[in-house]
Coordinates of C-alpha atoms in Angstrom, one line a residue:
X1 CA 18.3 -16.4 39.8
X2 CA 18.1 -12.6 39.6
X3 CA 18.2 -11.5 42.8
X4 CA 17.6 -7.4 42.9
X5 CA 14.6 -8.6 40.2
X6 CA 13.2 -11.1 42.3
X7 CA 13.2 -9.0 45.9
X8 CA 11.8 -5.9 43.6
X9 CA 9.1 -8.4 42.7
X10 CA 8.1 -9.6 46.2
X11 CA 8.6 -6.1 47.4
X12 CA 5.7 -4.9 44.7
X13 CA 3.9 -7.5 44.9
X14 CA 3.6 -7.5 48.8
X15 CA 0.1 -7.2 50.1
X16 CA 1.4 -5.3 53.2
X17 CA 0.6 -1.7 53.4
X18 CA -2.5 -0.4 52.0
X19 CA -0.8 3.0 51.7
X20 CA 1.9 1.8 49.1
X21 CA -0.1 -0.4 47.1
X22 CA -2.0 3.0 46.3
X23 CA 1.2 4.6 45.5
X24 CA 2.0 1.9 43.3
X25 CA -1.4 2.6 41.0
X26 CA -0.7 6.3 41.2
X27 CA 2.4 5.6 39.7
X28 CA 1.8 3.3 36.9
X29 CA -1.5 5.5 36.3
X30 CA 0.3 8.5 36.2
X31 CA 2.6 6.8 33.5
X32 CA 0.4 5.3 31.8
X33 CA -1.8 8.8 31.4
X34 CA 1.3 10.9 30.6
X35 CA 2.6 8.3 27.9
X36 CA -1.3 8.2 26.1
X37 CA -1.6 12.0 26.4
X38 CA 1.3 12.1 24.4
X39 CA 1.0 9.4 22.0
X40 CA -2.7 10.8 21.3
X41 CA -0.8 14.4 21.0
X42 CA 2.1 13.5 18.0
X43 CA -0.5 11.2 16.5
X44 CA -3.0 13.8 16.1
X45 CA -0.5 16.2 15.3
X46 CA 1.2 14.0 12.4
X47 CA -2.6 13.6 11.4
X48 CA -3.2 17.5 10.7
X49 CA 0.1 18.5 9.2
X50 CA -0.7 15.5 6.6
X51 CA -4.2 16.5 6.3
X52 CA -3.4 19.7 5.5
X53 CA -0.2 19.4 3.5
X54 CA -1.9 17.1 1.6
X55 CA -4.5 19.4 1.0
X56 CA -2.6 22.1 -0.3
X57 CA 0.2 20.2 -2.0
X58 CA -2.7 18.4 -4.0
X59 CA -4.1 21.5 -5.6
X60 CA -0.7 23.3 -6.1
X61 CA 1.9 20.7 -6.0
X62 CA 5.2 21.3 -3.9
X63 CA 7.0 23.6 -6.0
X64 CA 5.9 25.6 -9.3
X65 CA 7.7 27.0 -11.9
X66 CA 6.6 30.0 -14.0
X67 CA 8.0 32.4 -15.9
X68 CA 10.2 35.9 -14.5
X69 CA 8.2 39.0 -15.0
X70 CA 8.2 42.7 -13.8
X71 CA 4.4 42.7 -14.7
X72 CA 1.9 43.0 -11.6
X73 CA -1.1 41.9 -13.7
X74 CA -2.7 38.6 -12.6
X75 CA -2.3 37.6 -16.8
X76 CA 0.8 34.7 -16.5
X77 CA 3.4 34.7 -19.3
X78 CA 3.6 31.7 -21.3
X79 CA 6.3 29.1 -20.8
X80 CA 6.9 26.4 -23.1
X81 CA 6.5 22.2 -22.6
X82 CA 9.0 21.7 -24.8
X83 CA 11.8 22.5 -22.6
X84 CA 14.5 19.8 -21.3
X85 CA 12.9 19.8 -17.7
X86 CA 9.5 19.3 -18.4
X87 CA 10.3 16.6 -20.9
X88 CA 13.4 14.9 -18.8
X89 CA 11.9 15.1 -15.5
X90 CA 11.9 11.4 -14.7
X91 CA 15.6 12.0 -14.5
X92 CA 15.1 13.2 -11.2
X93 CA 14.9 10.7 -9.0
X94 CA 13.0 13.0 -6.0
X95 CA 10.3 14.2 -8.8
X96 CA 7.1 12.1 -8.6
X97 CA 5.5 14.2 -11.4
X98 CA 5.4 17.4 -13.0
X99 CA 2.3 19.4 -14.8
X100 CA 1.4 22.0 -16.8
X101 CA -1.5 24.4 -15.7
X102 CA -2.7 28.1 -16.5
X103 CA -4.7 30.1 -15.1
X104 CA -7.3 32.8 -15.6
X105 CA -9.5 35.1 -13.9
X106 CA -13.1 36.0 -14.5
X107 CA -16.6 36.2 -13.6
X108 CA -19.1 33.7 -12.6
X109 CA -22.5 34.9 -13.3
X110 CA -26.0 33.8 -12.7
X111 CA -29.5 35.6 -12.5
X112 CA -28.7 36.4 -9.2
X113 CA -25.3 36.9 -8.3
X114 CA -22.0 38.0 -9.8
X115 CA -18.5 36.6 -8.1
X116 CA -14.7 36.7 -9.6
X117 CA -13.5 33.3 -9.7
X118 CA -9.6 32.1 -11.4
X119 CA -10.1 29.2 -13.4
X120 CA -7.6 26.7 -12.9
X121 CA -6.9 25.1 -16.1
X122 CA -5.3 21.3 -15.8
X123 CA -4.6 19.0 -19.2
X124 CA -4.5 15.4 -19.7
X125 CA -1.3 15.3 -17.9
X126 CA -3.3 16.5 -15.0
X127 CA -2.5 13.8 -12.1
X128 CA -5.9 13.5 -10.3
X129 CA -5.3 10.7 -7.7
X130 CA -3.6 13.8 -5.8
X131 CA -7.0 15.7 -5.9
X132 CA -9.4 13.2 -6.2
X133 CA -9.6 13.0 -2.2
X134 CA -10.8 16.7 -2.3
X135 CA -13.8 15.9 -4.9
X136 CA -16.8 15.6 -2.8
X137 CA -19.2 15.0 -5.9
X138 CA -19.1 14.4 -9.7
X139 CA -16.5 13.7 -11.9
X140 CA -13.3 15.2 -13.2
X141 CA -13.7 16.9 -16.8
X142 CA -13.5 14.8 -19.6
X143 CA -10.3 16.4 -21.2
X144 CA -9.3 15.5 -25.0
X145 CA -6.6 16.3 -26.7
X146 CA -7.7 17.7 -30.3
X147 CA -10.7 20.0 -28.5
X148 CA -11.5 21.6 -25.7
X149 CA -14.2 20.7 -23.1
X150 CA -16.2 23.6 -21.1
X151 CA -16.9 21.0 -18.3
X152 CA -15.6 22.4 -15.2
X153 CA -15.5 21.4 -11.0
X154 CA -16.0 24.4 -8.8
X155 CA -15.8 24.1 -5.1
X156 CA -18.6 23.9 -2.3
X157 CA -18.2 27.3 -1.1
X158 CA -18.9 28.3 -4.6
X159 CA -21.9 26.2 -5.3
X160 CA -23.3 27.8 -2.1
X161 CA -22.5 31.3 -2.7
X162 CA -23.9 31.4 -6.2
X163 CA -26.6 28.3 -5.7
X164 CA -25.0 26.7 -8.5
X165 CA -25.9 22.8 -8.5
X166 CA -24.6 19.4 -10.1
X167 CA -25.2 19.6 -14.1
X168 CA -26.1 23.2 -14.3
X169 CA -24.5 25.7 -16.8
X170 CA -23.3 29.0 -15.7
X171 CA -21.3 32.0 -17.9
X172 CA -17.8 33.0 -17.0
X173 CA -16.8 36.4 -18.2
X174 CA -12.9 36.7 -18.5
X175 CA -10.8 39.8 -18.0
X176 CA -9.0 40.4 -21.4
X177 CA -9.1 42.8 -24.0
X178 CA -11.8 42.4 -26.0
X179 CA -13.7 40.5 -23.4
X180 CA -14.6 37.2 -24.2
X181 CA -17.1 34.6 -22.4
X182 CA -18.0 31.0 -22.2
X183 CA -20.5 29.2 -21.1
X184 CA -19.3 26.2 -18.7
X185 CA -21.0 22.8 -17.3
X186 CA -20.5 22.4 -13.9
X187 CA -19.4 18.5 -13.5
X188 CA -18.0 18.4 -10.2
X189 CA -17.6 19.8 -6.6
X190 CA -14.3 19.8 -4.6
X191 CA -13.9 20.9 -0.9
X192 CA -10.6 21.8 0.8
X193 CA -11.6 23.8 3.8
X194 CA -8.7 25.9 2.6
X195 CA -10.0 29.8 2.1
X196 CA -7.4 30.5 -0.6
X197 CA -8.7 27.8 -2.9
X198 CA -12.5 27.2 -2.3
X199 CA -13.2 30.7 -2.0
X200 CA -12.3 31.3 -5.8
X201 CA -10.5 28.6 -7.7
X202 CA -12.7 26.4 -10.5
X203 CA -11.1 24.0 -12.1
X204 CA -11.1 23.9 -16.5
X205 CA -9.5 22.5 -19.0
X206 CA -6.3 24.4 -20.3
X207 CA -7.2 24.2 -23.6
X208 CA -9.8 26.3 -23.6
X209 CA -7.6 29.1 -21.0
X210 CA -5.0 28.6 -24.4
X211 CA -7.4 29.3 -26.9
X212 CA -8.3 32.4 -24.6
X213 CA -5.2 33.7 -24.4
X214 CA -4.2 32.7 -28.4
X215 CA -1.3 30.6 -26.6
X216 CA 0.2 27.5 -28.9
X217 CA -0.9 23.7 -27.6
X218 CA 2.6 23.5 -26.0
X219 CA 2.4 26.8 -24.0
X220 CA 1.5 26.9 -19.7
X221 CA 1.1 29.2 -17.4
X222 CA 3.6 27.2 -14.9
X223 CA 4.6 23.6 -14.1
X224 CA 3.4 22.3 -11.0
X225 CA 6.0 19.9 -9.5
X226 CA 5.3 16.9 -7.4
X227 CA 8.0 15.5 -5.0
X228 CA 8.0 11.8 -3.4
X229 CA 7.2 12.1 0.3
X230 CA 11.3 11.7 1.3
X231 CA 12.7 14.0 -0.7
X232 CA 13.9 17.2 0.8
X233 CA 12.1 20.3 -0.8
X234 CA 14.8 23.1 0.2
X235 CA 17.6 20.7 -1.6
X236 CA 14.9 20.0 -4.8
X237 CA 14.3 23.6 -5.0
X238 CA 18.0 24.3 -5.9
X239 CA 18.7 21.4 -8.1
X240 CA 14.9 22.6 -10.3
X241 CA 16.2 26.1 -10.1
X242 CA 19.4 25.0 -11.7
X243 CA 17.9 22.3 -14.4
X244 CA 14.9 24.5 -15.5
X245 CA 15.4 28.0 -18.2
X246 CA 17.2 30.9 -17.3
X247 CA 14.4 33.6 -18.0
X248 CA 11.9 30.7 -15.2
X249 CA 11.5 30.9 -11.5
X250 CA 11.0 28.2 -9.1
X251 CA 8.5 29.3 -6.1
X252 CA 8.1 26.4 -3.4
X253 CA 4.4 26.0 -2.0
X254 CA 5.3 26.9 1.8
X255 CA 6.4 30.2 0.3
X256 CA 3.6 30.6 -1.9
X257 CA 1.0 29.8 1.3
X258 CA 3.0 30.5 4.7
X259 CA 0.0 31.0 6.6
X260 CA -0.8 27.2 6.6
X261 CA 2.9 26.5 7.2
X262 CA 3.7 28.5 9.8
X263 CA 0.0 27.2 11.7
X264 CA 1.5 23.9 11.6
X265 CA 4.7 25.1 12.6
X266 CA 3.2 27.2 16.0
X267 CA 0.7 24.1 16.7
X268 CA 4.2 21.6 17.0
X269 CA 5.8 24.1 18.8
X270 CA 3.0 24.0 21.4
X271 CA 2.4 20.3 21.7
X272 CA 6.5 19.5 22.5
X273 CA 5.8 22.0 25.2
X274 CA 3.4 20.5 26.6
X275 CA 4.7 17.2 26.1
X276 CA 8.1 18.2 28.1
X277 CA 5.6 19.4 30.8
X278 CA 3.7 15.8 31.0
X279 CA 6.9 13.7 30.8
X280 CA 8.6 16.0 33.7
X281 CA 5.2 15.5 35.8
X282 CA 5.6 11.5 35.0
X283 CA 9.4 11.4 36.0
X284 CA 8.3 13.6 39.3
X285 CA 5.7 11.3 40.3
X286 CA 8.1 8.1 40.0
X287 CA 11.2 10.1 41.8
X288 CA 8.6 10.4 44.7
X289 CA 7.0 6.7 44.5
X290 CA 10.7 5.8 44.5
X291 CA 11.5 7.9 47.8
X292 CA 8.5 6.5 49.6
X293 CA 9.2 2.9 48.7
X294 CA 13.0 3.6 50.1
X295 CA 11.3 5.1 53.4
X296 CA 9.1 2.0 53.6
X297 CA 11.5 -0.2 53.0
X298 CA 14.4 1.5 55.0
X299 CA 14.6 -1.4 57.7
X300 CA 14.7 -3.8 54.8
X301 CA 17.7 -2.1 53.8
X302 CA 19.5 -2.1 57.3
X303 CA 18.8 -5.9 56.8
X304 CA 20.6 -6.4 54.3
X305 CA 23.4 -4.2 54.6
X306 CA 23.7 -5.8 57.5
X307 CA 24.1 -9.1 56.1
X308 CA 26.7 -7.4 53.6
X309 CA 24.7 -6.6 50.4
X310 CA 26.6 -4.2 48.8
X311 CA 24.9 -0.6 48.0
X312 CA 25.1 -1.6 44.3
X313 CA 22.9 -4.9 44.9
X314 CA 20.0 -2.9 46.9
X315 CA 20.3 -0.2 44.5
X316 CA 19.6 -2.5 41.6
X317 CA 16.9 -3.6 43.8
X318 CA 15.1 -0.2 43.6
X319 CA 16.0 0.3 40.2
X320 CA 14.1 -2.9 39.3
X321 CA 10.7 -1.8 41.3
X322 CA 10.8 1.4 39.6
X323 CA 11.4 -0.4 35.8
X324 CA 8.4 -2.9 36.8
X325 CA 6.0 -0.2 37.4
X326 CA 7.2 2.3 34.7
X327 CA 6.9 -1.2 32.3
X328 CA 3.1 -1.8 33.6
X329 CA 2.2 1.8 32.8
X330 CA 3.9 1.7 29.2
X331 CA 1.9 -1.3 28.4
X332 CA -1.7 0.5 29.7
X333 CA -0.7 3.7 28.1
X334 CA -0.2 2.3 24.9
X335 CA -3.7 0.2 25.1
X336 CA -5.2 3.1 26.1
X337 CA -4.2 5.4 23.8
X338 CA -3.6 3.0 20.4
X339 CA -7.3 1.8 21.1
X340 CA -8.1 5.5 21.2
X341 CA -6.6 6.1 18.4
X342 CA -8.2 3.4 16.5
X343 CA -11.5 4.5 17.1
X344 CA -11.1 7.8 16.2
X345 CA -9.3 6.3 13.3
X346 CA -12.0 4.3 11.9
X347 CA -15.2 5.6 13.4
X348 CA -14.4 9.9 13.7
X349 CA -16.3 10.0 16.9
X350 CA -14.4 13.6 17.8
X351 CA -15.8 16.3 14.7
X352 CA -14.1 19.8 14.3
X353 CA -15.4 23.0 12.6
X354 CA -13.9 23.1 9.2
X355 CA -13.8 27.0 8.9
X356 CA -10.8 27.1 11.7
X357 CA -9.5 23.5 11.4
X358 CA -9.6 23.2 7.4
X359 CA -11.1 19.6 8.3
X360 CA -14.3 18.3 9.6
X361 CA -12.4 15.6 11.9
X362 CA -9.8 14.6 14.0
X363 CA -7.2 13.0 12.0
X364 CA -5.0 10.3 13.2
X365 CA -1.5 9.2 11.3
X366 CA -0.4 6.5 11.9
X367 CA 3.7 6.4 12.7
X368 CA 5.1 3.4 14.6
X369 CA 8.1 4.7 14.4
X370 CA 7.4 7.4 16.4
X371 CA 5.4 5.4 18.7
X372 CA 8.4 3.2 19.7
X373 CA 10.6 6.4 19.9
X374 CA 8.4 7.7 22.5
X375 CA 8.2 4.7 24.5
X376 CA 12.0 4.2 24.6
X377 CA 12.3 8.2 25.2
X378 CA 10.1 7.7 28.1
X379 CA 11.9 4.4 29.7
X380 CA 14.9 6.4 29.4
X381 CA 14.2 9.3 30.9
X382 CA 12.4 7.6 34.0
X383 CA 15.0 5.2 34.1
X384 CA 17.7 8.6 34.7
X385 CA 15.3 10.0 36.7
X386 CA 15.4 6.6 39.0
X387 CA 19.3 7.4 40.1
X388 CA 18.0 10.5 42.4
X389 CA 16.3 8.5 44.6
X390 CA 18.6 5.6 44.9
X391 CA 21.6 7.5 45.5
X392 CA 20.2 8.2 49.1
X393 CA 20.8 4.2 49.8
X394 CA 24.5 4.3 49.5
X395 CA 24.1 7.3 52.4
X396 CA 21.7 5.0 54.8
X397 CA 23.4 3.5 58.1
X398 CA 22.3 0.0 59.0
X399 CA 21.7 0.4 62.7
X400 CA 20.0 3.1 62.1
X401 CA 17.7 1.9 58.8
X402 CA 17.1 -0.9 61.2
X403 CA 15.6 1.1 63.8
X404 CA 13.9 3.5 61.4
X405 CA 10.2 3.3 62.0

């Protein structure tokens, strides 16, 4: 038989004393609250820098690759699909996929409105399961490979702007020399929540932005480069930079959009403050449930110094009251906050306004991982946090912790 487990058992368990058996619920509460506050917190978190990564990273890839000029005009210089990258790019085992895209400013006009819009244009290499979750209606154009199709998707913010609707037509005037104009089907509507895209990006077919621009069938604007979700994009960006042509530059999307990044960035910043905060209240709250149980329990003690327990034995004993309560409020703070979780999950039951979230939810990912991390961080930094109060044992006189009332 254990014995420090089994006195810290009976010594919970007791039904005497109203007063600690409260302590005892503030104490698992209080651990139990601290570890779902921050469970909810890095879940949520992990949820938005997903949401929105995978937001921008679908529309622009994580890396792009265009061509070095001292020109400021928005015109791109052609690069070439023929080159050893774009054709050998399986070869790099940390590239998911890589495409070739142009684009191409203009104007969107109706009878009532005129806007300046960049036509994104994409080509049956085009991966769309990355931007497929973005497409809130409709269908992607139907590209083909001998013609070009004036289908096109614009986004929501768009459609509203210029009360453009599913099916409709609508000319696009585009800034060249002569001017030229086409007019395109609208097929589809995306929403990011993302000002830099929905406020002016369309979405084409590049064949029609190479016909524009008198370009050959094998000439882009850029590649957009896809990673898998391990590799590491600083590391990529040097080994692209040094596989691709000498006259082409490779520009990683956090650069390209650091606003997005560096939101993310400020928002993690703030919640590992304020999870330090809530785990230093938690460790608090157990040093002083400790403290009290040792006052409580002081003529206990004398007892059984007195009947030659070492200090080591009675601190164990302490050690083991404070494990069983920091145990029962891990267990309710994971039920509380994974059941949370879940329905938020599932059932989105806390909205958010898109125009300063870039989503119309709460998001939730899921990383168990993480959630096991936090639960052994937690147990170990109570468990540290224990040794304060049970170091006053060792200092405790029996004669006196006998007549301590």
């Amino acid at each position: 038989m254990n014995l420090p487990d089994f006195i810290a058992k009976r010594t919970i368990n007791s039904k005497t004393g109203q007063f600690s058996a409260s302590i005892y619920k503030i104490a698992i509460s209080s651990i139990a609250i601290g570890l779902g506050i921050m469970l909810l917190a890095l879940l949520i978190l992990g949820g938005f820098q997903k949401t929105i990564k995978d937001k921008v990273y679908s529309f622009a890839g994580h890396m792009q690759v265009t061509k070095y000029t001292l020109s400021n005009s928005f015109d791109e210089s052609p690069i070439s699909t023929e080159t050893d990258f774009f054709q050998n790019h399986k070869n790099f085992p940390f590239i998911d996929h890589v495409q070739g895209i142009a684009y191409k400013a203009g104007l969107l006009k109706t009878e009532e409105a005129v806007e300046g819009v960049v036509i994104k244009g994409i080509g049956v290499d085009y991966d769309s399961t990355n931007f497929k979750s973005n497409l809130i209606e409709g269908r992607f154009p139907k590209l083909e490979t001998d013609s070009y199709t004036t289908e096109i998707i614009i986004s929501k913010e768009i459609s509203k702007l210029l009360k453009l609707e599913m099916g409709q037509k609508v000319i696009m005037y585009f800034v060249q020399n002569p001017p030229r104009y086409r007019q395109l089907e609208i097929v589809g509507i995306y929403e990011t929540g993302l000002e830099d895209f929905d406020e002016r990006i369309i979405i084409g077919d590049i064949k029609m932005i190479q016909r524009l621009n008198d370009w050959s069938d094998d000439q882009v604007g850029s590649y957009e480069v896809f990673l898998n979700d391990d590799a590491d994009e600083e590391e990529a960006e040097s080994v692209v930079f040094d596989a691709v042509e000498a006259d082409h530059f490779v520009n990683l999307t956090n650069k390209k959009y650091p606003q997005y990044f560096e939101w993310l960035e400020l928002l993690k910043q703030n919640v590992q403050l304020f999870l330090a905060l809530i785990l230093f209240v938690a460790c608090f709250n157990m040093v002083a449930v400790i403290f009290i149980l040792t006052m409580e329990r002081t003529p206990m003690i004398g007892m059984l110094k007195s009947m030659g327990a070492q200090n080591r034995l009675i601190r164990k004993v302490f050690l083991m009251s404070g494990l069983r309560l920091t145990f029962k409020g891990l267990l309710w703070g994971n039920l509380v906050a994974i059941g949370a979780a879940v329905l938020q999950y599932y059932f989105h039951l806390i909205p958010l306004d898109q125009e300063n979230y870039y989503m119309d939810f709460v998001p939730i990912l899921w990383d168990f991982r993480m959630i096991l991390g936090l639960n052994l961080l937690v147990l170990i930094v109570v468990l540290i946090s224990l040794f304060i109060p049970v170091w006053f044992i060792a200092r405790m006189k029996p004669i006196k912790a006998i007549r301590f009332d």
